[in-house]
Amino acid sequence: DAGVIQSPRHEVTEMGQEVTLRCKPISGHDYLFWYRQTMMRGLELLIYFNNNVPIDDSGMPEDRFSAKMPNASFSTLKIQPSEPRDSAVYFCASSARQATEAFFGQGTRLTVV
Amino acid sequence: AQSVAQPEDQVNVAEGNPLTVKCTYSVSGNPYLFWYVQYPNRGLQFLLKYITGDNLVKGSYGFEAEFNKSQTSFHLKKPSALVSDSALYFCAVRDMGAGSARQLTFGSGTQLTVLP
């Protein structure tokens, strides 16, 4: 398996634009996590899914953020409208069961100017 | 609510010396504990985990960690540090108690620098 795949690796966008980040989890994994990493706040859990269903989205900062998982092999994190303070590295991770470790993608570095 | 504390933002150690990166946790149920490493411009890589059983767990690259229930700690250790171990290390916990949300919560990270 190729691991967790995120796209794009880098995204630069203007304030106010819509941004969509994509994630393909490892096949067979039934948990998917979205994290945001910044120097100031470290690694923050935004939302996670179990069997494509959102379980906890309390980490989603504002209504501008939304996440979907239409099927077991694909998830999106959307920011609309984007703001400069959204600039961060966004990671997607997946795990097979609650008891096992999560595997991370390479991340998407988002810059909002 | 579950939480993880990594009290040291930065740890410096000389190559060949033993290293320790500290982690304490707080959960209401049984903890599942993990260590991850992050190299610059890369994602997090899994190092080791504690689920149950022996309190000393061994992981990748010669790292090990000791689970101490009474002190609610899970410190990462290595007997002899390498310059290539220099990276950002994260401790994480999952609360497996009944009724918990069971999400994976990370500490703030500790930057390890191994000096040649």
PDB file of C-alpha atoms in Angstrom:
ATOM      1  CA  ASP A   1       0.000   0.000   0.000  1.00  0.00           C
ATOM      2  CA  ALA A   2       1.218   3.514  -0.799  1.00  0.00           C
ATOM      3  CA  GLY A   3       0.227   4.853   2.588  1.00  0.00           C
ATOM      4  CA  VAL A   4      -2.007   7.822   3.263  1.00  0.00           C
ATOM      5  CA  ILE A   5      -2.037  10.099   0.246  1.00  0.00           C
ATOM      6  CA  GLN A   6      -2.753  13.800   0.512  1.00  0.00           C
ATOM      7  CA  SER A   7      -3.112  16.351  -2.226  1.00  0.00           C
ATOM      8  CA  PRO A   8      -1.999  18.907  -2.993  1.00  0.00           C
ATOM      9  CA  ARG A   9       1.351  18.979  -1.164  1.00  0.00           C
ATOM     10  CA  HIS A  10       1.447  22.749  -1.315  1.00  0.00           C
ATOM     11  CA  GLU A  11      -1.334  25.267  -1.811  1.00  0.00           C
ATOM     12  CA  VAL A  12      -1.053  29.020  -2.042  1.00  0.00           C
ATOM     13  CA  THR A  13      -4.285  30.935  -2.293  1.00  0.00           C
ATOM     14  CA  GLU A  14      -5.635  34.406  -1.815  1.00  0.00           C
ATOM     15  CA  MET A  15      -7.738  35.382   1.150  1.00  0.00           C
ATOM     16  CA  GLY A  16     -11.407  34.754   0.510  1.00  0.00           C
ATOM     17  CA  GLN A  17     -10.884  31.882  -1.875  1.00  0.00           C
ATOM     18  CA  GLU A  18     -12.180  28.369  -1.316  1.00  0.00           C
ATOM     19  CA  VAL A  19      -9.589  25.715  -0.544  1.00  0.00           C
ATOM     20  CA  THR A  20     -10.136  21.961  -0.736  1.00  0.00           C
ATOM     21  CA  LEU A  21      -7.671  19.493   0.709  1.00  0.00           C
ATOM     22  CA  ARG A  22      -7.903  15.838  -0.209  1.00  0.00           C
ATOM     23  CA  CYS A  23      -6.997  12.597   1.517  1.00  0.00           C
ATOM     24  CA  LYS A  24      -6.950   8.956   0.532  1.00  0.00           C
ATOM     25  CA  PRO A  25      -6.587   6.717   3.584  1.00  0.00           C
ATOM     26  CA  ILE A  26      -4.900   3.345   3.653  1.00  0.00           C
ATOM     27  CA  SER A  27      -7.196   0.692   2.238  1.00  0.00           C
ATOM     28  CA  GLY A  28      -9.083  -1.156   4.957  1.00  0.00           C
ATOM     29  CA  HIS A  29      -8.630   1.528   7.583  1.00  0.00           C
ATOM     30  CA  ASP A  30     -11.893   2.592   9.147  1.00  0.00           C
ATOM     31  CA  TYR A  31     -10.715   5.637  11.122  1.00  0.00           C
ATOM     32  CA  LEU A  32      -9.674   8.886   9.460  1.00  0.00           C
ATOM     33  CA  PHE A  33      -8.310  11.962  11.228  1.00  0.00           C
ATOM     34  CA  TRP A  34      -7.665  15.519  10.092  1.00  0.00           C
ATOM     35  CA  TYR A  35      -5.022  17.497  12.015  1.00  0.00           C
ATOM     36  CA  ARG A  36      -3.640  21.009  11.678  1.00  0.00           C
ATOM     37  CA  GLN A  37      -0.071  21.877  12.678  1.00  0.00           C
ATOM     38  CA  THR A  38       1.201  25.375  13.414  1.00  0.00           C
ATOM     39  CA  MET A  39       4.147  26.700  15.353  1.00  0.00           C
ATOM     40  CA  MET A  40       1.889  28.486  17.786  1.00  0.00           C
ATOM     41  CA  ARG A  41      -0.684  25.780  18.482  1.00  0.00           C
ATOM     42  CA  GLY A  42       1.170  22.579  17.690  1.00  0.00           C
ATOM     43  CA  LEU A  43      -0.783  19.598  16.374  1.00  0.00           C
ATOM     44  CA  GLU A  44      -4.552  20.033  16.692  1.00  0.00           C
ATOM     45  CA  LEU A  45      -7.203  17.435  15.942  1.00  0.00           C
ATOM     46  CA  LEU A  46      -9.860  19.014  13.743  1.00  0.00           C
ATOM     47  CA  ILE A  47     -12.232  16.123  13.091  1.00  0.00           C
ATOM     48  CA  TYR A  48     -12.269  12.378  12.842  1.00  0.00           C
ATOM     49  CA  PHE A  49     -14.425   9.794  11.110  1.00  0.00           C
ATOM     50  CA  ASN A  50     -15.262   6.197  11.864  1.00  0.00           C
ATOM     51  CA  ASN A  51     -16.660   4.174   8.971  1.00  0.00           C
ATOM     52  CA  ASN A  52     -17.177   7.407   7.013  1.00  0.00           C
ATOM     53  CA  VAL A  53     -19.258   8.976   9.784  1.00  0.00           C
ATOM     54  CA  PRO A  54     -17.976  12.097  11.583  1.00  0.00           C
ATOM     55  CA  ILE A  55     -17.546  11.220  15.254  1.00  0.00           C
ATOM     56  CA  ASP A  56     -16.066  14.359  16.764  1.00  0.00           C
ATOM     57  CA  ASP A  57     -15.772  17.698  14.996  1.00  0.00           C
ATOM     58  CA  SER A  58     -15.278  19.799  18.099  1.00  0.00           C
ATOM     59  CA  GLY A  59     -11.825  20.779  16.892  1.00  0.00           C
ATOM     60  CA  MET A  60     -13.080  22.425  13.730  1.00  0.00           C
ATOM     61  CA  PRO A  61     -12.265  26.087  14.349  1.00  0.00           C
ATOM     62  CA  GLU A  62     -15.172  27.779  12.619  1.00  0.00           C
ATOM     63  CA  ASP A  63     -18.071  27.293  10.276  1.00  0.00           C
ATOM     64  CA  ARG A  64     -15.705  28.154   7.465  1.00  0.00           C
ATOM     65  CA  PHE A  65     -14.253  24.669   7.878  1.00  0.00           C
ATOM     66  CA  SER A  66     -16.089  21.570   6.726  1.00  0.00           C
ATOM     67  CA  ALA A  67     -15.064  17.961   6.168  1.00  0.00           C
ATOM     68  CA  LYS A  68     -16.664  15.115   4.317  1.00  0.00           C
ATOM     69  CA  MET A  69     -16.016  11.452   3.778  1.00  0.00           C
ATOM     70  CA  PRO A  70     -18.280  10.284   0.967  1.00  0.00           C
ATOM     71  CA  ASN A  71     -16.735   6.821   0.898  1.00  0.00           C
ATOM     72  CA  ALA A  72     -14.108   4.717   2.627  1.00  0.00           C
ATOM     73  CA  SER A  73     -11.323   5.776   0.280  1.00  0.00           C
ATOM     74  CA  PHE A  74     -11.705   9.542   0.145  1.00  0.00           C
ATOM     75  CA  SER A  75     -12.091  12.543   2.407  1.00  0.00           C
ATOM     76  CA  THR A  76     -11.994  16.291   1.902  1.00  0.00           C
ATOM     77  CA  LEU A  77     -11.379  19.245   4.168  1.00  0.00           C
ATOM     78  CA  LYS A  78     -12.758  22.494   2.810  1.00  0.00           C
ATOM     79  CA  ILE A  79     -12.156  26.056   3.936  1.00  0.00           C
ATOM     80  CA  GLN A  80     -14.506  28.691   2.584  1.00  0.00           C
ATOM     81  CA  PRO A  81     -13.638  31.531   2.686  1.00  0.00           C
ATOM     82  CA  SER A  82      -9.980  31.118   3.549  1.00  0.00           C
ATOM     83  CA  GLU A  83      -8.115  33.593   5.774  1.00  0.00           C
ATOM     84  CA  PRO A  84      -4.392  34.195   6.383  1.00  0.00           C
ATOM     85  CA  ARG A  85      -4.665  32.667   9.879  1.00  0.00           C
ATOM     86  CA  ASP A  86      -5.615  29.374   8.258  1.00  0.00           C
ATOM     87  CA  SER A  87      -2.058  29.056   6.983  1.00  0.00           C
ATOM     88  CA  ALA A  88      -0.692  25.799   8.408  1.00  0.00           C
ATOM     89  CA  VAL A  89       0.236  22.251   7.534  1.00  0.00           C
ATOM     90  CA  TYR A  90      -2.812  20.015   7.388  1.00  0.00           C
ATOM     91  CA  PHE A  91      -2.333  16.302   7.998  1.00  0.00           C
ATOM     92  CA  CYS A  92      -4.617  13.408   7.303  1.00  0.00           C
ATOM     93  CA  ALA A  93      -4.122  10.108   9.156  1.00  0.00           C
ATOM     94  CA  SER A  94      -5.871   6.753   9.184  1.00  0.00           C
ATOM     95  CA  SER A  95      -5.946   3.739  11.442  1.00  0.00           C
ATOM     96  CA  ALA A  96      -7.357   0.262  11.192  1.00  0.00           C
ATOM     97  CA  ARG A  97      -8.857  -0.068  14.638  1.00  0.00           C
ATOM     98  CA  GLN A  98      -9.077   2.012  17.750  1.00  0.00           C
ATOM     99  CA  ALA A  99      -6.249   0.085  19.324  1.00  0.00           C
ATOM    100  CA  THR A 100      -3.670   0.605  16.619  1.00  0.00           C
ATOM    101  CA  GLU A 101      -1.449   3.468  15.656  1.00  0.00           C
ATOM    102  CA  ALA A 102      -2.454   6.015  13.062  1.00  0.00           C
ATOM    103  CA  PHE A 103      -0.503   6.457   9.851  1.00  0.00           C
ATOM    104  CA  PHE A 104       0.024   9.969   8.585  1.00  0.00           C
ATOM    105  CA  GLY A 105       0.153  11.454   5.140  1.00  0.00           C
ATOM    106  CA  GLN A 106       2.875  13.860   4.075  1.00  0.00           C
ATOM    107  CA  GLY A 107       0.656  16.839   4.758  1.00  0.00           C
ATOM    108  CA  THR A 108      -0.586  19.820   2.771  1.00  0.00           C
ATOM    109  CA  ARG A 109       1.176  23.096   3.413  1.00  0.00           C
ATOM    110  CA  LEU A 110      -1.443  25.815   3.013  1.00  0.00           C
ATOM    111  CA  THR A 111      -0.505  29.447   2.645  1.00  0.00           C
ATOM    112  CA  VAL A 112      -3.254  32.041   2.482  1.00  0.00           C
ATOM    113  CA  VAL A 113      -2.049  35.471   1.372  1.00  0.00           C
TER     114      VAL A 113
ATOM    115  CA  ALA B   1     -11.147  14.910  28.697  1.00  0.00           C
ATOM    116  CA  GLN B   2      -7.862  13.334  27.791  1.00  0.00           C
ATOM    117  CA  SER B   3      -4.607  15.252  27.552  1.00  0.00           C
ATOM    118  CA  VAL B   4      -0.904  14.784  27.015  1.00  0.00           C
ATOM    119  CA  ALA B   5       1.913  16.919  28.404  1.00  0.00           C
ATOM    120  CA  GLN B   6       5.446  17.082  27.099  1.00  0.00           C
ATOM    121  CA  PRO B   7       7.136  19.381  29.613  1.00  0.00           C
ATOM    122  CA  GLU B   8      10.272  20.039  27.572  1.00  0.00           C
ATOM    123  CA  ASP B   9      10.118  21.977  24.318  1.00  0.00           C
ATOM    124  CA  GLN B  10      13.763  21.202  23.626  1.00  0.00           C
ATOM    125  CA  VAL B  11      16.143  18.417  24.651  1.00  0.00           C
ATOM    126  CA  ASN B  12      19.831  18.489  23.781  1.00  0.00           C
ATOM    127  CA  VAL B  13      22.076  15.477  24.197  1.00  0.00           C
ATOM    128  CA  ALA B  14      25.548  14.525  23.043  1.00  0.00           C
ATOM    129  CA  GLU B  15      25.919  11.743  20.517  1.00  0.00           C
ATOM    130  CA  GLY B  16      26.474   8.413  22.233  1.00  0.00           C
ATOM    131  CA  ASN B  17      24.782   9.499  25.448  1.00  0.00           C
ATOM    132  CA  PRO B  18      21.427   8.146  26.591  1.00  0.00           C
ATOM    133  CA  LEU B  19      18.380  10.264  25.849  1.00  0.00           C
ATOM    134  CA  THR B  20      15.003  10.679  27.517  1.00  0.00           C
ATOM    135  CA  VAL B  21      12.009  12.580  26.192  1.00  0.00           C
ATOM    136  CA  LYS B  22       9.316  12.995  28.816  1.00  0.00           C
ATOM    137  CA  CYS B  23       5.566  12.503  28.492  1.00  0.00           C
ATOM    138  CA  THR B  24       2.740  12.459  30.999  1.00  0.00           C
ATOM    139  CA  TYR B  25      -0.907  11.837  30.253  1.00  0.00           C
ATOM    140  CA  SER B  26      -4.362  12.199  31.716  1.00  0.00           C
ATOM    141  CA  VAL B  27      -7.287   9.940  30.831  1.00  0.00           C
ATOM    142  CA  SER B  28     -10.375   8.703  32.606  1.00  0.00           C
ATOM    143  CA  GLY B  29     -10.092   5.130  31.359  1.00  0.00           C
ATOM    144  CA  ASN B  30      -7.366   2.851  30.098  1.00  0.00           C
ATOM    145  CA  PRO B  31      -4.741   4.643  28.036  1.00  0.00           C
ATOM    146  CA  TYR B  32      -3.291   3.520  24.763  1.00  0.00           C
ATOM    147  CA  LEU B  33      -0.015   5.397  24.360  1.00  0.00           C
ATOM    148  CA  PHE B  34       2.070   6.187  21.297  1.00  0.00           C
ATOM    149  CA  TRP B  35       5.282   7.928  20.271  1.00  0.00           C
ATOM    150  CA  TYR B  36       5.769   9.509  16.867  1.00  0.00           C
ATOM    151  CA  VAL B  37       8.702  11.257  15.229  1.00  0.00           C
ATOM    152  CA  GLN B  38       8.576  14.069  12.669  1.00  0.00           C
ATOM    153  CA  TYR B  39      11.475  15.045  10.449  1.00  0.00           C
ATOM    154  CA  PRO B  40      11.466  18.454   8.725  1.00  0.00           C
ATOM    155  CA  ASN B  41       8.807  18.830   6.036  1.00  0.00           C
ATOM    156  CA  ARG B  42       7.545  15.297   6.620  1.00  0.00           C
ATOM    157  CA  GLY B  43       4.534  13.659   8.177  1.00  0.00           C
ATOM    158  CA  LEU B  44       4.557  11.947  11.554  1.00  0.00           C
ATOM    159  CA  GLN B  45       6.079   8.469  11.674  1.00  0.00           C
ATOM    160  CA  PHE B  46       5.022   5.884  14.229  1.00  0.00           C
ATOM    161  CA  LEU B  47       7.772   4.745  16.638  1.00  0.00           C
ATOM    162  CA  LEU B  48       6.131   2.558  19.256  1.00  0.00           C
ATOM    163  CA  LYS B  49       3.004   1.961  21.303  1.00  0.00           C
ATOM    164  CA  TYR B  50       1.806   0.655  24.629  1.00  0.00           C
ATOM    165  CA  ILE B  51      -1.504  -1.171  24.709  1.00  0.00           C
ATOM    166  CA  THR B  52      -1.154  -3.682  27.518  1.00  0.00           C
ATOM    167  CA  GLY B  53       1.350  -6.098  28.984  1.00  0.00           C
ATOM    168  CA  ASP B  54       5.009  -5.396  29.629  1.00  0.00           C
ATOM    169  CA  ASN B  55       5.561  -1.825  30.796  1.00  0.00           C
ATOM    170  CA  LEU B  56       8.725  -1.523  28.707  1.00  0.00           C
ATOM    171  CA  VAL B  57       7.983  -1.427  25.014  1.00  0.00           C
ATOM    172  CA  LYS B  58      10.533  -1.451  22.233  1.00  0.00           C
ATOM    173  CA  GLY B  59      10.098   0.281  18.929  1.00  0.00           C
ATOM    174  CA  SER B  60      11.837   1.377  15.769  1.00  0.00           C
ATOM    175  CA  TYR B  61      15.419   2.666  15.517  1.00  0.00           C
ATOM    176  CA  GLY B  62      16.415   1.422  18.983  1.00  0.00           C
ATOM    177  CA  PHE B  63      13.876   3.511  20.856  1.00  0.00           C
ATOM    178  CA  GLU B  64      11.958   2.229  23.844  1.00  0.00           C
ATOM    179  CA  ALA B  65       9.424   3.658  26.263  1.00  0.00           C
ATOM    180  CA  GLU B  66       8.366   2.803  29.774  1.00  0.00           C
ATOM    181  CA  PHE B  67       4.753   2.933  30.865  1.00  0.00           C
ATOM    182  CA  ASN B  68       4.350   3.976  34.496  1.00  0.00           C
ATOM    183  CA  LYS B  69       0.733   3.860  35.597  1.00  0.00           C
ATOM    184  CA  SER B  70       1.253   5.358  39.044  1.00  0.00           C
ATOM    185  CA  GLN B  71       3.079   8.368  37.603  1.00  0.00           C
ATOM    186  CA  THR B  72       0.903   8.473  34.461  1.00  0.00           C
ATOM    187  CA  SER B  73       4.050   8.728  32.398  1.00  0.00           C
ATOM    188  CA  PHE B  74       5.325   7.237  29.166  1.00  0.00           C
ATOM    189  CA  HIS B  75       8.879   8.513  28.687  1.00  0.00           C
ATOM    190  CA  LEU B  76      10.764   7.776  25.474  1.00  0.00           C
ATOM    191  CA  LYS B  77      14.325   6.515  25.833  1.00  0.00           C
ATOM    192  CA  LYS B  78      17.304   5.415  23.829  1.00  0.00           C
ATOM    193  CA  PRO B  79      20.549   4.079  25.324  1.00  0.00           C
ATOM    194  CA  SER B  80      22.858   5.770  22.810  1.00  0.00           C
ATOM    195  CA  ALA B  81      21.763   8.776  20.782  1.00  0.00           C
ATOM    196  CA  LEU B  82      22.664   9.356  17.139  1.00  0.00           C
ATOM    197  CA  VAL B  83      22.878  12.673  15.317  1.00  0.00           C
ATOM    198  CA  SER B  84      20.259  11.294  12.929  1.00  0.00           C
ATOM    199  CA  ASP B  85      17.806  11.020  15.858  1.00  0.00           C
ATOM    200  CA  SER B  86      17.495  14.811  15.825  1.00  0.00           C
ATOM    201  CA  ALA B  87      13.824  15.506  15.106  1.00  0.00           C
ATOM    202  CA  LEU B  88      10.521  16.538  16.652  1.00  0.00           C
ATOM    203  CA  TYR B  89       8.970  13.881  18.893  1.00  0.00           C
ATOM    204  CA  PHE B  90       5.312  13.617  19.798  1.00  0.00           C
ATOM    205  CA  CYS B  91       3.608  11.603  22.504  1.00  0.00           C
ATOM    206  CA  ALA B  92      -0.044  10.663  21.949  1.00  0.00           C
ATOM    207  CA  VAL B  93      -2.827   9.012  23.916  1.00  0.00           C
ATOM    208  CA  ARG B  94      -6.142   7.365  23.253  1.00  0.00           C
ATOM    209  CA  ASP B  95      -8.577   6.992  26.138  1.00  0.00           C
ATOM    210  CA  MET B  96     -10.148   3.559  25.773  1.00  0.00           C
ATOM    211  CA  GLY B  97     -12.505   3.926  28.719  1.00  0.00           C
ATOM    212  CA  ALA B  98     -16.225   3.403  28.360  1.00  0.00           C
ATOM    213  CA  GLY B  99     -17.970   6.449  26.985  1.00  0.00           C
ATOM    214  CA  SER B 100     -14.834   8.202  25.801  1.00  0.00           C
ATOM    215  CA  ALA B 101     -14.601   9.734  22.357  1.00  0.00           C
ATOM    216  CA  ARG B 102     -11.448   7.688  21.672  1.00  0.00           C
ATOM    217  CA  GLN B 103      -9.759  10.267  19.533  1.00  0.00           C
ATOM    218  CA  LEU B 104      -5.969  10.403  19.264  1.00  0.00           C
ATOM    219  CA  THR B 105      -4.627  13.365  21.245  1.00  0.00           C
ATOM    220  CA  PHE B 106      -1.066  14.613  20.801  1.00  0.00           C
ATOM    221  CA  GLY B 107       1.303  16.474  23.074  1.00  0.00           C
ATOM    222  CA  SER B 108       2.941  19.717  22.029  1.00  0.00           C
ATOM    223  CA  GLY B 109       6.089  18.015  20.829  1.00  0.00           C
ATOM    224  CA  THR B 110       9.732  17.995  21.966  1.00  0.00           C
ATOM    225  CA  GLN B 111      12.547  19.012  19.666  1.00  0.00           C
ATOM    226  CA  LEU B 112      15.445  16.628  20.173  1.00  0.00           C
ATOM    227  CA  THR B 113      18.883  17.771  19.085  1.00  0.00           C
ATOM    228  CA  VAL B 114      21.766  15.333  19.221  1.00  0.00           C
ATOM    229  CA  LEU B 115      25.092  17.121  19.163  1.00  0.00           C
ATOM    230  CA  PRO B 116      28.072  15.498  17.431  1.00  0.00           C
TER     231      PRO B 116
END
